[in-house]
XYZ file of C-alpha atoms in Angstrom:
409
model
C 89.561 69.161 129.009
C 87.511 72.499 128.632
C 89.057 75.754 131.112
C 87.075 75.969 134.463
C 86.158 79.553 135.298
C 85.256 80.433 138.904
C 84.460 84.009 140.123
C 84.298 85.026 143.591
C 84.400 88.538 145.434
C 85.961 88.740 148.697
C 85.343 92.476 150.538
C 88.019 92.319 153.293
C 86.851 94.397 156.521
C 89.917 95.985 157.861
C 92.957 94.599 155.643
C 94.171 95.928 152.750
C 94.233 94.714 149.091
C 97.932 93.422 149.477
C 97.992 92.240 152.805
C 94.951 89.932 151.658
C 97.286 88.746 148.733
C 100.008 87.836 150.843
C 98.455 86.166 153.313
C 96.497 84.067 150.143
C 100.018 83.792 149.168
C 98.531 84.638 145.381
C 100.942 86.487 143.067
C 99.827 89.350 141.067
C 101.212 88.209 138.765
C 99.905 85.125 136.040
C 102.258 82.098 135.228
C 101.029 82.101 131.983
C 101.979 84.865 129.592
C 98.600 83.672 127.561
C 95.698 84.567 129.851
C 95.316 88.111 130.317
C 94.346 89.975 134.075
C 91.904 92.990 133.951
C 91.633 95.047 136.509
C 88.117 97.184 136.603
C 86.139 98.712 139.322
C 83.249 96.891 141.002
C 80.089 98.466 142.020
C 79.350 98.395 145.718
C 76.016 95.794 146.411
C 77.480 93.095 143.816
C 79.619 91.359 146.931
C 78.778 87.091 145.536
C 79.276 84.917 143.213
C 75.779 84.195 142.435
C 75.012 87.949 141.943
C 78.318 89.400 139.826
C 77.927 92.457 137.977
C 76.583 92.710 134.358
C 80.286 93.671 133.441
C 81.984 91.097 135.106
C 78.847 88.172 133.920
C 79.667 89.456 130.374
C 83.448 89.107 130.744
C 82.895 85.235 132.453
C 80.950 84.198 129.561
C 83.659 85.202 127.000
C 86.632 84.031 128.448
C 85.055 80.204 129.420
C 84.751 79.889 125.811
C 87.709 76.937 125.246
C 88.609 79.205 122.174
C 89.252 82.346 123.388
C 91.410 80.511 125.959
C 93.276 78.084 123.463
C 96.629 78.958 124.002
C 97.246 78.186 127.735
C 99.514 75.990 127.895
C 99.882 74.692 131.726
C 97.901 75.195 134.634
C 96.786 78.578 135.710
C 96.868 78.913 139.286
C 97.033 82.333 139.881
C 94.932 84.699 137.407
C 93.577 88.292 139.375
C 91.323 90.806 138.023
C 91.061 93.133 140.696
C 90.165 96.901 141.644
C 91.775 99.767 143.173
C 89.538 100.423 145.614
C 90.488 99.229 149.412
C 87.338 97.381 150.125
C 86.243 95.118 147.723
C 88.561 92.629 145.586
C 87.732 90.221 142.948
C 89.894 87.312 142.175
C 89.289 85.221 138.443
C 90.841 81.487 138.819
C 91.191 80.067 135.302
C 92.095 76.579 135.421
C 93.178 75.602 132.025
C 93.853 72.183 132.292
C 94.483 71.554 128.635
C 97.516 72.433 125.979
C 97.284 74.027 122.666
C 94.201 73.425 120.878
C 93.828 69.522 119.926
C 92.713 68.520 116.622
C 94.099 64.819 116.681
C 90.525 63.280 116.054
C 89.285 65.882 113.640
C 92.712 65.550 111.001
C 90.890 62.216 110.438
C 88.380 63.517 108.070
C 91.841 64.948 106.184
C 91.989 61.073 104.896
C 88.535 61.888 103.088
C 88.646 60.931 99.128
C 87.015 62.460 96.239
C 82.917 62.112 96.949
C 83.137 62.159 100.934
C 81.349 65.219 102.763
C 83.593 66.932 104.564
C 82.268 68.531 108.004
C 84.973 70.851 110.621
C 85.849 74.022 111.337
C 87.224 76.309 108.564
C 90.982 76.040 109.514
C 91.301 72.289 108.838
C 89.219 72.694 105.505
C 91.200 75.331 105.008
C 94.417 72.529 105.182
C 92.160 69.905 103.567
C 92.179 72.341 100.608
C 95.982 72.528 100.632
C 96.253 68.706 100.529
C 93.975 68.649 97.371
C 95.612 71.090 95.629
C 98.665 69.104 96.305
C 100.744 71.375 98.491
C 104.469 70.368 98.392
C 105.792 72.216 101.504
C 104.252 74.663 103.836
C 105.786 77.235 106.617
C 103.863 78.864 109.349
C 103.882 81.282 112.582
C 101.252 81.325 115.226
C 98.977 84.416 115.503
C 95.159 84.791 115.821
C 93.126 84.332 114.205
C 94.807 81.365 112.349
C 97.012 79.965 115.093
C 95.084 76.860 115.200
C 96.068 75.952 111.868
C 99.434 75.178 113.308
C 98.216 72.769 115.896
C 96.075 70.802 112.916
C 99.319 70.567 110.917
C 101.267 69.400 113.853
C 98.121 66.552 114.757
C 98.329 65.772 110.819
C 102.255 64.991 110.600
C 101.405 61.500 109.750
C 99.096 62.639 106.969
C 101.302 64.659 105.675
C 104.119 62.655 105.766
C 102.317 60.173 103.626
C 101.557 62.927 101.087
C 105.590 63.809 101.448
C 104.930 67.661 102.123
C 107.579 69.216 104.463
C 106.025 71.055 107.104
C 108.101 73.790 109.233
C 107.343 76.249 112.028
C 108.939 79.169 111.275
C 110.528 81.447 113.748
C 108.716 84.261 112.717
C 106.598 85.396 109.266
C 109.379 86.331 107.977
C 110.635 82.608 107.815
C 107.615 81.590 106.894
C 107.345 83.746 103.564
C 111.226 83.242 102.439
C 110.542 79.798 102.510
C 107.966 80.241 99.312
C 111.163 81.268 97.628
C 111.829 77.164 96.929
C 108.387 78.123 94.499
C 110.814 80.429 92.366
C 112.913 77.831 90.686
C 111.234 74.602 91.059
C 107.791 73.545 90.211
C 106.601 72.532 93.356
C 103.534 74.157 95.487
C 103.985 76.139 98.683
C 102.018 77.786 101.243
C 103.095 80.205 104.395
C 100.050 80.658 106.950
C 100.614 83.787 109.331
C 98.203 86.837 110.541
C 97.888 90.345 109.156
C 98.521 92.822 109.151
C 101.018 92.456 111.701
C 102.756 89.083 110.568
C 102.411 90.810 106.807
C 104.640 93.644 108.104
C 107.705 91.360 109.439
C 107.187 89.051 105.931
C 106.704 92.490 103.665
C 110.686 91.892 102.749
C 110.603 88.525 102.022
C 106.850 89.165 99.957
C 109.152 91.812 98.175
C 111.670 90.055 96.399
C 109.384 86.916 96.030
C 106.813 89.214 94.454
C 109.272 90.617 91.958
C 111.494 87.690 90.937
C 107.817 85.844 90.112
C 107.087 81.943 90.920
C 106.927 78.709 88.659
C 105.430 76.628 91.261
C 102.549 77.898 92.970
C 102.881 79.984 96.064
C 99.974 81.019 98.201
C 100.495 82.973 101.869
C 97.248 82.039 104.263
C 96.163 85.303 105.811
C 94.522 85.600 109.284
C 92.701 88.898 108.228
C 92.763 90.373 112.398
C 90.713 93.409 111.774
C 87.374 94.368 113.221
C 85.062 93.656 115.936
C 87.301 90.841 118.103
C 90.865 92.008 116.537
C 93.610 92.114 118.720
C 96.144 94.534 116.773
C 96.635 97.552 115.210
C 93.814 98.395 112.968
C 95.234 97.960 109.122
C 94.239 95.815 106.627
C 96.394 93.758 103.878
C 95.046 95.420 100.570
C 97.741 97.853 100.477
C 100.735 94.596 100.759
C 99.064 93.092 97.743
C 99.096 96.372 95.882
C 102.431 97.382 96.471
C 104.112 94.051 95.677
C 101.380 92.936 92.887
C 100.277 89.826 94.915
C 96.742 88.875 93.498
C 94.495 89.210 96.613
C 92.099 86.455 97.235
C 88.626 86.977 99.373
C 86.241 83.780 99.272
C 83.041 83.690 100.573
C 82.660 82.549 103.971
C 81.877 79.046 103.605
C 84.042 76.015 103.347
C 83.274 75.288 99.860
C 84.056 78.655 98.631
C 87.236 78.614 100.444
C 88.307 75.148 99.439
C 87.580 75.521 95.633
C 89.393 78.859 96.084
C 92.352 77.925 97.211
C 92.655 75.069 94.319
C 91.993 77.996 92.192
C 94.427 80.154 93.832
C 97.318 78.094 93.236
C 96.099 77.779 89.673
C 96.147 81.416 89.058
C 99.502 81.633 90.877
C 100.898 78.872 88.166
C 99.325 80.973 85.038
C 100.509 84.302 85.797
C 103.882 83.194 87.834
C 102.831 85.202 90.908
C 102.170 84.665 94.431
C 98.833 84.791 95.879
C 97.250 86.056 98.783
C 94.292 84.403 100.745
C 92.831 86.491 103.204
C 90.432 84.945 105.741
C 88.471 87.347 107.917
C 88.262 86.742 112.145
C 85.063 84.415 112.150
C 85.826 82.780 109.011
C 88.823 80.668 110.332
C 85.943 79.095 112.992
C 83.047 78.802 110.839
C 81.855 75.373 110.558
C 80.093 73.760 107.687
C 80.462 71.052 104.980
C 81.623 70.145 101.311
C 82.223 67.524 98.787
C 85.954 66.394 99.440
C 88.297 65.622 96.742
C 91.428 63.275 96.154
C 94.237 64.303 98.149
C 97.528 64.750 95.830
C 101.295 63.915 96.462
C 103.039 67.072 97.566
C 105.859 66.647 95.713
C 106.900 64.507 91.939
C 108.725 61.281 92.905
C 112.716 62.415 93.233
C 114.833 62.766 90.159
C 111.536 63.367 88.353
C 111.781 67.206 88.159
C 114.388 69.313 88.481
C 114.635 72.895 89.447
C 115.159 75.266 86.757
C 117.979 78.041 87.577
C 117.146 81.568 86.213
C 119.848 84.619 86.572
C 117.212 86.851 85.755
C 115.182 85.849 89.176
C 117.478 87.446 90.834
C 116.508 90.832 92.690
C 119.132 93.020 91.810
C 119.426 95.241 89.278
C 119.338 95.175 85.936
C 116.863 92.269 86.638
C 114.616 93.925 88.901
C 113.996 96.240 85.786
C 113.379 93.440 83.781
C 110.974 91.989 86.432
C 108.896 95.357 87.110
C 108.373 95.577 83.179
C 106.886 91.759 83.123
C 104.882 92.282 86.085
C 102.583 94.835 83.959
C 103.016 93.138 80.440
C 102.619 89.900 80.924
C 101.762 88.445 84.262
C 98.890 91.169 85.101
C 97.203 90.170 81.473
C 97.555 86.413 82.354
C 96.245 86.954 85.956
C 92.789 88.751 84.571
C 92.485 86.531 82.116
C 92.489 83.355 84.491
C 90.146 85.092 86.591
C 87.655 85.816 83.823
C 88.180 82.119 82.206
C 87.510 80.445 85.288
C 85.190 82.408 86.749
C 86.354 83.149 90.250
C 84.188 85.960 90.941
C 80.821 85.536 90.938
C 77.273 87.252 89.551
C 74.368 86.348 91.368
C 71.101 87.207 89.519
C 67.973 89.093 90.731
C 64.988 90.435 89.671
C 65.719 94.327 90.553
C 67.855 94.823 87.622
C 67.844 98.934 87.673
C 70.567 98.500 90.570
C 73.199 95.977 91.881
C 75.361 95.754 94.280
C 79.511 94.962 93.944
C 81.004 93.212 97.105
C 83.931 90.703 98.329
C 83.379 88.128 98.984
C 84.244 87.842 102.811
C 81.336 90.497 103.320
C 78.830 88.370 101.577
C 77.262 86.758 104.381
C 77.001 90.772 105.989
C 75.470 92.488 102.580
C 72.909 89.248 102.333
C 71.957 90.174 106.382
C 71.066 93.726 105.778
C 69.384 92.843 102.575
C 66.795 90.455 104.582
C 66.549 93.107 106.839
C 64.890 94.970 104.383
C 63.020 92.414 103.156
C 65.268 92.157 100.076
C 66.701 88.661 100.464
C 65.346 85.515 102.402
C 66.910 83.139 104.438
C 68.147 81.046 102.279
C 70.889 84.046 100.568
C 68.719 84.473 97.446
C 68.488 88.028 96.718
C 66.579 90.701 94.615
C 69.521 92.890 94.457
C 71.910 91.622 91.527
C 75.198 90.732 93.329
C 78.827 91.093 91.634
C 80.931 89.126 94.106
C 84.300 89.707 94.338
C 86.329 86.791 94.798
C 89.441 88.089 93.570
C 89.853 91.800 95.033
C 93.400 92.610 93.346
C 93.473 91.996 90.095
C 89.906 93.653 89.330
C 89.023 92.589 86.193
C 87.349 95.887 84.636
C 85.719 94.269 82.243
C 83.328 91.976 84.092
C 82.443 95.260 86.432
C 81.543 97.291 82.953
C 79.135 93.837 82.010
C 77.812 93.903 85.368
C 77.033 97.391 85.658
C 75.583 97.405 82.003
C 72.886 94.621 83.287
């Protein structure tokens, strides 16, 4: 089931580059829109397989990773990285027998009850998480880094089914975030999963008015943070989206058990302050592997009848409302927000012995600022540190308070 990579280098004496092709009857061209063709130039002396160039050795390695190769969908016959030069061509064959990435045995461990150890890969905890918080409906759009997290919620339809949450791929992010709107009237939780900052820019409409009218059920968007070494887009980040539409901005650190418990948390904070929330999750976090303590799994949705919606005139974004709306964004739900935050403790202090300076971080770059600090002999390998550590959790609202506290000592 894994993608077969095979390399060879074929130096054709007297016939050109596209006479070669046609005779090989192999089209320039890929079936598959997914795999990508390189084209490079190829020292002279590195004519076999068994002997390829450092480059090219390097670029076989990455792309046999099943992974970086998850989205073919069919057979690829017909894949050529080749040079310019007359005399030398070299011809990739990717033969991806496989379809989107499967998670059908994994969503098992989804059934896991309050006690269990979970163990996967941080997109399904990241859905596990949804399930315990008791997710009602959820909308989502393929894009890396969090593409796969559409494949586990299509190999989970019977799980979720049980747990009566409505599940729709959207056409676009767009779709995805309007469909949070159902979180503005009626109390029921809702999540949209798409990447940044791309997918943010088609949904930054939709994020608008949701933003502004303010949620009673909980509504969380799933970020795919694409930025840095291994992004794939433009390079922007998703900061500036939370601060123009006053979505809280949440950064866990990058282990299942701080993402989990944040997202719980998340949708808490959304329900206290009546805003939408932002989970961003950084390129390598959506893969890392690891463990927690599972809880229940809750119903997505109250039994029918039991709850209805709640109409509001002044939800909607037009004017005079939206002046209405701007003045309880700063009055009321930013208060409520920090508060939450400070109650609960979502960001974190971690104590050391070097108290005449500390360090403030988010929380997706904890694993990198506990790194350099072994490095220096400063932390050891099990993350305890010298260096006091103000964690940031929660990047948008910052809670000035607890950064006064820490930096008093």
């Amino acid at each position: 089931d894994e993608p077969v990579v095979f390399i060879d280098v074929y130096a054709p004496p007297s016939r050109t580059i596209a006479q070669w092709i046609e005779n090989k009857k192999i089209s320039r061209t890929t079936r598959n829109r997914s795999v990508m063709t390189r084209s490079a130039s190829y020292k002279a002396g590195h004519k076999t397989a068994s002997d390829p160039h450092p480059q090219y050795r390097k670029f076989l390695q990455r792309r046999s990773h099943p992974q970086d190769i998850s989205c073919a969908t069919d057979i690829v016959e017909n894949s050529i990285c080749y040079s310019q030069k007359p005399d030398s061509l070299i011809l990739i064959y990717l033969v991806a027998c496989m379809a989107e990435r499967s998670f059908a045995a994994e969503v098992q461990s989804l059934h896991k009850s309050s006690g269990e150890v979970f163990e996967g890969e941080g997109i399904l905890a990241v859905v596990k998480g949804l399930l315990q918080s008791g997710v009602g409906y959820i909308g989502g759009y393929q894009g890396s880094p969090i593409s796969h997290a559409i494949d586990v919620l299509k190999d989970a339809e019977v799980i979720l089914d049980e747990l009566g949450v409505y599940v729709e791929f959207s056409g676009n992010e767009a779709c995805a975030a309007a469909m949070l709107g159902a979180s503005i009237n009626y109390p029921v939780r809702g999540a949209a999963l798409f990447k940044s900052t791309v997918g943010t820019n088609v949904a930054s409409d939709a994020l608008s008015n949701l933003a502004s009218a303010g949620v009673t059920g909980g509504a969380m968007l799933i970020l795919g943070e694409d930025y840095g070494d291994g992004s794939a887009i433009i390079q922007e980040r998703s900061y500036a989206f939370a601060l123009k539409s006053q979505v809280w901005l949440l950064d866990p650190r990058p282990n299942l058990a701080s993402i989990v418990d944040l997202i719980e948390k998340g949708f808490d904070l959304s329900e206290a302050s009546n805003t939408p929330v932002m989970l961003q999750l950084r390129i390598r976090v959506c893969h890392v592997t690891g463990s927690f303590v599972s809880k229940d799994n809750r119903p997505g949705r109250p039994p029918e009848g039991a709850v209805q919606p709640k109409f509001d005139f002044a939800k909607v974004c037009l004017p005079p409302a939206t002046y209405a709306q701007e003045i309880d964004k700063f009055n009321r739900r930013l208060p409520a927000a920090k508060a939450f935050i400070s109650d609960n403790k979502l960001n974190e202090v971690i104590e050391g012995d070097l108290g005449e300076i500390g360090i403030v971080t988010l929380g997706g770059h904890y694993n990198g600022v506990i790194r350099a600090l072994q490095t220096q002999g400063l932390a050891d390998d099990a993350g305890n540190s010298r260096v006091p550590l103000y964690v940031l959790n929660v990047v948008y609202p910052l809670v000035e308070e607890e950064v006064v506290r820490f930096c008093a000592g």
